[in-house]
């Protein structure tokens, strides 16, 4: 059913970069056969899954939507893939994204742009645009995306699906092609909160292969879906409903707060005063980390190598010049500049200090309140091509998602209605390792 749906709609949606049809069909047949002698089924038995193409899959092409990795077949699995396999999920294929997860619209894919299934003239969001679009278009039951500055939540919001960015360290990053290692997290995109909780349970947990994964026990996320938010204290940052947030988005969020209020939750306006510096700090820090992480793509170790270079240095230069797209080059230049000795204190170090101030804002609010609620993005999906030549406007779009990554806390986007025919997302944020609280609030609302 999944593959026939893909055949029906994916010429328009363009969510997939690689299909895993033969292997998935064989695996499904084997699973059916095995049932005859052993009736135990994993929790995700037979569910069709799409995987963002920056998560490495053994023997299945993994490009991170970069032409530099157009022919890269990994020889191992990311830890999250082992989790899905143990739970008996089926990998249907690899999903479109912005190259190396840099972008907010999918237009930075090195191959072609995924589109919003609600209206294919609009972007699906990014960078996990294919992950959100594939679930919204009914091509897969769930997908895995990655979120460095909003890349799960913002496309989930634009495509009207549920997307969770777990606490930093909750899910192993082993086998996730690194963009900004201190911010990246893998998380599930699903049709509803229950599915999301189910998938997170299969991919979360400590992993010795990722030194930043946390040795903190995982909760039974499904049992947190009680529907009960009586007495829950909600903080609504005034910065999240202020200037730049479209009226239709603001109204849907205020209506959602009313729904939670009717169920016995209480909300108050608060302030996250340093949020206004989050975009500037993020683009310095994330680009700095990216400039170091992307040094490994040199034409020797992975993927495509430029031909006809006379010597080693030229081969590096040619491979990177031809292989990387414009946005990736922009980030490498920016990050290399921010880390250079004369500017390190003025840019990188200062941005780290701002990051600490932002984290403290969250700590203080979350001491008194259970969750922070606001929109996921200031607007609904924009038109393909509308912002593509204006990187600063594109970056500013991340203003409501980025602070969460800088603080390391968990956050979800759940659909909360429409504005002018396009979905709006409600963002719910909580304390580190309290994905259960996030899910409880989200499930009570949806
Ligand atoms: N839009 C942000 C960026 O371009 C976030 C990307 C992400 O979360 N991977 O960096």
Coordinates of C-alpha atoms and ligand atoms in Angstrom, one line a residue:
X1 CA 0.0 0.0 0.0
X2 CA 2.8 2.3 0.9
X3 CA 4.6 1.8 -2.4
X4 CA 1.5 2.2 -4.5
X5 CA 0.7 5.5 -2.6
X6 CA 4.2 6.7 -3.4
X7 CA 3.7 5.8 -7.1
X8 CA 0.5 7.8 -7.0
X9 CA 1.6 11.0 -5.3
X10 CA 5.4 11.3 -5.1
X11 CA 5.9 12.7 -8.6
X12 CA 4.2 15.8 -7.1
X13 CA 5.3 15.7 -3.5
X14 CA 8.9 14.6 -4.2
X15 CA 9.4 13.5 -0.6
X16 CA 11.7 10.5 -1.5
X17 CA 15.3 10.5 -2.8
X18 CA 15.7 6.7 -2.7
X19 CA 13.3 3.8 -2.5
X20 CA 14.0 0.5 -0.7
X21 CA 11.3 -1.4 -2.5
X22 CA 12.9 -4.8 -3.2
X23 CA 14.5 -5.1 0.2
X24 CA 11.4 -3.9 2.1
X25 CA 9.1 -6.4 0.2
X26 CA 11.5 -9.3 0.9
X27 CA 11.7 -8.3 4.6
X28 CA 7.9 -8.1 4.8
X29 CA 7.6 -11.6 3.2
X30 CA 10.1 -13.0 5.7
X31 CA 8.3 -11.5 8.6
X32 CA 5.0 -13.0 7.5
X33 CA 6.7 -16.4 7.2
X34 CA 8.3 -16.1 10.6
X35 CA 4.9 -15.5 12.1
X36 CA 3.9 -19.0 11.3
X37 CA 6.3 -20.4 13.8
X38 CA 6.6 -17.5 16.3
X39 CA 3.7 -15.1 16.8
X40 CA 5.7 -12.4 18.7
X41 CA 5.5 -9.1 16.9
X42 CA 7.6 -6.0 17.5
X43 CA 5.8 -2.9 18.6
X44 CA 6.2 -1.4 15.1
X45 CA 5.5 -4.7 13.3
X46 CA 5.2 -4.1 9.5
X47 CA 4.8 -0.3 9.8
X48 CA 6.2 1.5 6.8
X49 CA 8.8 4.1 7.8
X50 CA 10.6 6.8 5.9
X51 CA 14.1 7.9 7.0
X52 CA 15.6 11.3 6.5
X53 CA 18.6 11.0 4.2
X54 CA 21.1 12.2 6.8
X55 CA 20.6 9.0 8.9
X56 CA 22.9 6.3 7.6
X57 CA 21.4 3.0 6.5
X58 CA 23.4 -0.1 5.9
X59 CA 23.6 -0.8 2.2
X60 CA 20.9 1.8 1.4
X61 CA 22.2 4.9 -0.4
X62 CA 22.5 7.9 2.0
X63 CA 23.1 11.3 0.5
X64 CA 22.1 14.0 3.0
X65 CA 20.7 15.5 -0.2
X66 CA 24.2 16.4 -1.3
X67 CA 25.6 15.8 -4.7
X68 CA 28.9 15.1 -2.9
X69 CA 27.3 12.0 -1.4
X70 CA 25.2 11.0 -4.5
X71 CA 26.8 7.5 -4.6
X72 CA 27.4 6.9 -0.9
X73 CA 26.3 3.4 0.3
X74 CA 27.0 3.2 4.1
X75 CA 28.4 0.0 5.5
X76 CA 26.7 0.4 8.9
X77 CA 23.4 1.5 10.5
X78 CA 22.7 4.5 12.7
X79 CA 21.7 3.3 16.2
X80 CA 18.1 4.5 15.6
X81 CA 17.8 2.1 12.6
X82 CA 18.7 -0.8 14.9
X83 CA 15.9 0.3 17.2
X84 CA 13.4 0.4 14.4
X85 CA 14.6 -3.0 13.1
X86 CA 14.2 -4.6 16.5
X87 CA 10.7 -3.3 16.6
X88 CA 9.9 -4.8 13.2
X89 CA 9.4 -1.6 11.3
X90 CA 10.0 -1.6 7.5
X91 CA 12.3 1.0 5.9
X92 CA 10.4 2.2 2.8
X93 CA 13.0 4.7 1.6
X94 CA 15.2 7.7 2.2
X95 CA 13.6 11.2 2.5
X96 CA 14.4 14.5 0.8
X97 CA 15.8 17.3 2.9
X98 CA 17.9 20.5 2.7
X99 CA 21.5 19.6 1.9
X100 CA 23.2 18.5 5.2
X101 CA 20.1 19.7 7.0
X102 CA 20.9 23.4 6.3
X103 CA 17.6 25.2 5.4
X104 CA 14.0 25.8 6.3
X105 CA 12.2 25.0 3.0
X106 CA 13.8 22.0 1.3
X107 CA 14.9 24.2 -1.5
X108 CA 18.5 23.6 -0.6
X109 CA 18.2 19.9 -1.6
X110 CA 21.0 19.1 -4.1
X111 CA 18.5 17.1 -6.2
X112 CA 15.0 18.5 -6.2
X113 CA 12.7 20.2 -3.7
X114 CA 10.0 18.3 -1.8
X115 CA 6.6 20.1 -1.8
X116 CA 3.8 20.7 0.6
X117 CA 1.1 18.0 0.1
X118 CA -1.6 20.6 1.2
X119 CA -0.7 22.8 -1.8
X120 CA 2.3 21.8 -4.0
X121 CA 3.1 25.5 -4.8
X122 CA 4.2 25.8 -1.2
X123 CA 7.3 24.6 0.6
X124 CA 6.9 21.7 3.1
X125 CA 9.3 23.4 5.4
X126 CA 12.8 22.1 6.3
X127 CA 15.1 20.7 6.6
X128 CA 13.1 17.5 7.3
X129 CA 10.7 18.5 4.5
X130 CA 10.5 15.0 3.0
X131 CA 9.9 13.5 6.4
X132 CA 6.9 15.8 7.1
X133 CA 5.5 15.6 3.6
X134 CA 5.7 11.8 3.4
X135 CA 3.6 11.4 6.5
X136 CA 1.2 14.2 5.6
X137 CA 0.7 12.6 2.1
X138 CA 0.0 9.1 3.6
X139 CA 3.1 7.6 1.9
X140 CA 4.4 6.1 5.2
X141 CA 3.1 5.6 8.8
X142 CA 5.9 7.6 10.4
X143 CA 9.3 9.0 9.6
X144 CA 12.5 10.0 11.4
X145 CA 13.8 13.5 11.0
X146 CA 16.6 15.5 12.6
X147 CA 16.3 18.9 14.3
X148 CA 19.2 21.2 14.8
X149 CA 17.3 24.5 14.9
X150 CA 13.7 23.5 14.2
X151 CA 14.1 21.0 11.3
X152 CA 11.5 18.5 12.7
X153 CA 9.1 20.9 14.3
X154 CA 8.8 23.6 11.5
X155 CA 8.1 21.1 8.6
X156 CA 5.7 19.2 11.0
X157 CA 3.9 22.5 11.5
X158 CA 3.8 23.4 7.8
X159 CA 2.5 20.0 6.8
X160 CA 0.0 19.5 9.6
X161 CA 1.7 16.5 11.3
X162 CA 3.2 15.8 14.8
X163 CA 6.9 16.2 15.2
X164 CA 9.1 15.9 18.3
X165 CA 12.6 17.2 19.0
X166 CA 13.7 15.2 22.0
X167 CA 16.0 16.5 24.8
X168 CA 19.6 16.8 23.6
X169 CA 21.1 13.4 24.5
X170 CA 17.8 11.5 24.6
X171 CA 18.3 9.8 21.2
X172 CA 21.6 8.5 19.9
X173 CA 23.3 10.6 17.2
X174 CA 25.5 7.7 16.2
X175 CA 25.1 7.4 12.4
X176 CA 23.4 10.8 12.0
X177 CA 25.6 12.8 9.5
X178 CA 26.6 15.6 11.8
X179 CA 25.6 19.2 11.1
X180 CA 26.0 20.9 14.5
X181 CA 26.9 18.2 17.0
X182 CA 25.9 20.2 20.1
X183 CA 22.4 20.8 18.7
X184 CA 21.4 17.9 16.5
X185 CA 18.8 15.4 17.6
X186 CA 16.8 12.7 15.8
X187 CA 13.1 12.5 16.4
X188 CA 9.8 11.0 15.0
X189 CA 7.2 12.6 12.7
X190 CA 3.7 11.0 12.9
X191 CA 0.0 11.6 12.3
X192 CA -0.8 11.8 16.0
X193 CA 0.8 12.0 19.4
X194 CA 0.2 8.4 20.3
X195 CA 2.2 7.2 17.3
X196 CA 4.9 9.7 18.2
X197 CA 5.2 8.3 21.7
X198 CA 5.3 4.8 20.4
X199 CA 8.2 5.5 18.0
X200 CA 10.2 7.5 20.5
X201 CA 10.1 4.6 22.9
X202 CA 11.9 2.5 20.2
X203 CA 14.7 4.9 19.4
X204 CA 15.4 6.6 22.7
X205 CA 18.0 5.5 25.3
X206 CA 21.6 5.5 26.1
X207 CA 24.1 4.4 23.5
X208 CA 27.8 3.7 24.2
X209 CA 28.6 4.7 20.6
X210 CA 27.5 8.3 21.2
X211 CA 29.3 9.9 24.1
X212 CA 26.7 12.7 24.3
X213 CA 23.8 10.3 24.7
X214 CA 22.5 10.5 28.2
X215 CA 22.4 7.6 30.7
X216 CA 18.9 8.5 31.8
X217 CA 16.2 5.8 31.9
X218 CA 13.4 6.1 29.3
X219 CA 9.8 6.5 30.5
X220 CA 6.9 4.6 29.3
X221 CA 5.8 7.4 26.9
X222 CA 2.5 5.8 26.0
X223 CA 1.4 5.7 29.7
X224 CA 1.8 9.5 29.8
X225 CA -1.1 9.9 27.4
X226 CA -3.6 10.2 30.2
X227 CA -5.6 13.1 28.7
X228 CA -5.3 14.8 32.1
X229 CA -3.9 18.3 32.3
X230 CA -5.8 19.5 35.4
X231 CA -3.6 22.0 37.3
X232 CA -0.9 22.0 34.6
X233 CA 0.9 25.3 34.6
X234 CA 1.5 26.8 31.2
X235 CA 3.9 29.7 30.4
X236 CA 3.2 31.7 27.2
X237 CA 6.3 33.8 26.3
X238 CA 5.2 37.2 25.1
X239 CA 8.0 37.1 22.5
X240 CA 6.2 34.1 20.9
X241 CA 3.1 36.0 20.1
X242 CA 4.6 39.4 19.3
X243 CA 5.8 41.2 16.2
X244 CA 6.3 39.0 13.1
X245 CA 3.8 36.4 14.2
X246 CA 0.9 36.3 11.7
X247 CA -2.5 37.0 13.0
X248 CA -4.0 33.7 11.8
X249 CA -1.2 31.8 13.6
X250 CA -1.6 33.9 16.8
X251 CA -5.4 33.3 16.8
X252 CA -5.0 29.5 16.4
X253 CA -2.6 29.4 19.3
X254 CA -4.9 31.5 21.5
X255 CA -7.7 29.1 20.7
X256 CA -5.6 26.1 21.6
X257 CA -4.7 27.7 24.9
X258 CA -8.5 28.0 25.5
X259 CA -8.9 24.3 24.9
X260 CA -6.2 23.5 27.4
X261 CA -7.8 25.9 29.9
X262 CA -11.2 24.3 29.6
X263 CA -9.5 21.0 30.6
X264 CA -8.2 22.6 33.8
X265 CA -4.7 23.9 32.8
X266 CA -3.8 27.5 33.7
X267 CA -1.7 29.8 31.6
X268 CA 0.2 33.0 32.2
X269 CA 2.2 35.3 30.1
X270 CA 6.0 35.3 30.8
X271 CA 9.1 36.6 29.1
X272 CA 12.2 34.8 27.6
X273 CA 14.2 38.1 27.2
X274 CA 17.2 36.6 25.5
X275 CA 15.2 34.9 22.7
X276 CA 15.7 37.9 20.5
X277 CA 19.4 37.0 20.2
X278 CA 18.8 33.3 19.5
X279 CA 18.9 33.4 15.7
X280 CA 22.2 35.4 15.6
X281 CA 23.8 33.1 18.2
X282 CA 22.6 30.0 16.5
X283 CA 23.8 30.8 13.0
X284 CA 27.3 31.5 14.4
X285 CA 27.5 28.4 16.6
X286 CA 25.8 26.0 14.1
X287 CA 27.9 27.3 11.2
X288 CA 31.1 27.0 13.3
X289 CA 30.4 23.4 14.2
X290 CA 29.3 22.7 10.6
X291 CA 32.6 24.1 9.2
X292 CA 34.5 21.5 11.3
X293 CA 32.1 18.6 10.7
X294 CA 32.1 19.0 6.9
X295 CA 35.9 18.9 6.7
X296 CA 35.6 15.2 6.4
X297 CA 34.0 15.4 2.9
X298 CA 37.3 15.6 1.0
X299 CA 36.7 13.3 -1.9
X300 CA 38.8 10.6 -0.2
X301 CA 36.7 9.0 2.5
X302 CA 33.1 9.3 1.3
X303 CA 31.1 9.8 -1.9
X304 CA 32.0 11.5 -5.1
X305 CA 35.5 12.5 -6.1
X306 CA 36.2 15.2 -8.7
X307 CA 38.0 13.8 -11.7
X308 CA 41.0 15.3 -13.6
X309 CA 42.6 17.1 -10.7
X310 CA 46.4 17.4 -11.0
X311 CA 47.3 17.0 -7.4
X312 CA 45.8 16.3 -3.9
X313 CA 45.0 19.9 -3.0
X314 CA 43.3 20.5 -6.3
X315 CA 41.3 17.3 -5.9
X316 CA 40.0 18.6 -2.5
X317 CA 39.1 22.0 -3.9
X318 CA 37.4 20.6 -7.0
X319 CA 35.5 18.0 -5.0
X320 CA 34.2 20.5 -2.5
X321 CA 33.5 23.2 -5.1
X322 CA 31.5 20.9 -7.3
X323 CA 29.9 18.8 -4.5
X324 CA 28.6 21.4 -2.1
X325 CA 25.6 23.7 -2.8
X326 CA 25.6 27.4 -2.2
X327 CA 24.0 27.4 1.3
X328 CA 26.5 24.7 2.5
X329 CA 29.4 26.8 1.2
X330 CA 27.9 29.9 2.9
X331 CA 27.8 28.1 6.3
X332 CA 31.4 26.8 5.9
X333 CA 32.7 30.3 5.1
X334 CA 30.7 31.9 8.0
X335 CA 31.8 29.2 10.5
X336 CA 35.4 29.3 9.4
X337 CA 35.4 33.1 9.8
X338 CA 33.8 32.9 13.3
X339 CA 36.4 30.4 14.5
X340 CA 39.4 32.2 13.1
X341 CA 41.9 33.4 15.7
X342 CA 41.3 37.1 15.3
X343 CA 37.5 36.8 15.6
X344 CA 37.0 33.9 17.9
X345 CA 36.4 36.0 21.0
X346 CA 34.1 38.5 19.3
X347 CA 31.9 35.9 17.6
X348 CA 32.1 32.3 18.7
X349 CA 32.8 32.9 22.4
X350 CA 30.2 35.6 22.6
X351 CA 27.6 33.4 21.0
X352 CA 28.4 30.7 23.5
X353 CA 27.7 33.2 26.3
X354 CA 24.4 34.2 24.8
X355 CA 23.5 30.5 24.5
X356 CA 24.0 30.2 28.3
X357 CA 21.8 33.2 28.9
X358 CA 19.1 31.7 26.7
X359 CA 19.3 28.4 28.5
X360 CA 19.0 30.2 31.9
X361 CA 15.8 31.9 30.7
X362 CA 14.3 28.5 30.0
X363 CA 15.5 27.0 33.3
X364 CA 14.0 29.8 35.3
X365 CA 10.6 29.6 33.6
X366 CA 10.5 25.8 33.7
X367 CA 11.1 25.9 37.5
X368 CA 7.7 27.5 37.9
X369 CA 5.8 26.1 35.0
X370 CA 5.3 22.6 33.6
X371 CA 5.3 23.6 29.9
X372 CA 6.0 26.6 27.6
X373 CA 3.5 27.0 24.8
X374 CA 3.5 29.1 21.6
X375 CA 3.5 28.8 17.9
X376 CA 6.1 26.6 16.2
X377 CA 6.7 29.1 13.4
X378 CA 5.7 32.7 13.0
X379 CA 3.8 32.0 9.7
X380 CA 2.3 29.1 7.8
X381 CA 4.2 27.6 4.8
X382 CA 5.4 30.1 2.2
X383 CA 5.5 29.8 -1.5
X384 CA 8.3 27.9 -3.3
X385 CA 10.9 30.5 -4.4
X386 CA 9.5 33.3 -2.2
X387 CA 12.5 33.4 0.2
X388 CA 15.1 31.5 -1.6
X389 CA 17.3 34.5 -2.6
X390 CA 17.2 36.1 0.9
X391 CA 19.0 33.9 3.4
X392 CA 18.5 36.4 6.3
X393 CA 14.7 36.3 5.9
X394 CA 14.9 32.5 5.7
X395 CA 17.0 32.4 8.9
X396 CA 14.6 34.7 10.8
X397 CA 11.9 32.2 10.2
X398 CA 13.5 29.9 12.8
X399 CA 13.1 32.4 15.6
X400 CA 10.6 30.3 17.6
X401 CA 12.3 26.9 17.2
X402 CA 16.0 27.8 17.6
X403 CA 15.9 28.8 21.3
X404 CA 14.8 25.2 22.2
X405 CA 17.9 23.7 20.6
X406 CA 20.2 26.2 22.3
X407 CA 18.6 25.3 25.6
X408 CA 18.7 21.5 24.9
X409 CA 15.1 21.0 26.0
X410 CA 12.4 18.8 24.4
X411 CA 9.6 20.3 22.2
X412 CA 6.8 19.1 20.0
X413 CA 4.8 20.6 17.2
X414 CA 1.1 19.5 17.0
X415 CA -1.4 20.7 14.4
X416 CA -3.8 23.4 15.8
X417 CA -6.0 24.2 12.8
X418 CA -5.5 26.2 9.6
X419 CA -4.9 29.7 8.5
X420 CA -5.8 30.6 4.9
X421 CA -6.0 26.9 4.0
X422 CA -2.5 25.9 5.4
X423 CA -1.8 24.1 8.7
X424 CA -0.7 25.9 11.8
X425 CA 1.5 24.2 14.5
X426 CA 1.4 24.5 18.3
X427 CA 4.7 24.2 20.0
X428 CA 4.9 22.7 23.5
X429 CA 8.2 22.7 25.4
X430 CA 9.2 21.2 28.7
X431 CA 12.1 20.4 31.0
X432 CA 15.0 18.2 30.0
X433 CA 14.0 14.5 29.7
X434 CA 10.3 15.3 30.3
X435 CA 9.1 14.2 26.9
X436 CA 6.3 12.6 28.9
X437 CA 5.1 16.0 30.0
X438 CA 5.3 17.3 26.4
X439 CA 3.2 14.3 25.2
X440 CA 0.7 14.6 28.0
X441 CA -0.1 18.2 27.1
X442 CA 0.0 17.5 23.4
X443 CA -2.3 14.5 23.6
X444 CA -4.8 16.3 25.9
X445 CA -5.0 19.1 23.3
X446 CA -5.2 17.1 20.0
Ligands
LIG1 N1 16.7 26.1 9.4 C1 17.8 25.9 10.3 C2 19.1 25.9 9.6 O1 19.0 26.1 8.4 C3 17.6 24.6 11.1 C4 18.0 23.4 10.4 C5 17.9 22.2 11.2 O2 17.3 22.1 12.2 N2 18.6 21.2 10.7 O3 20.1 25.8 10.1

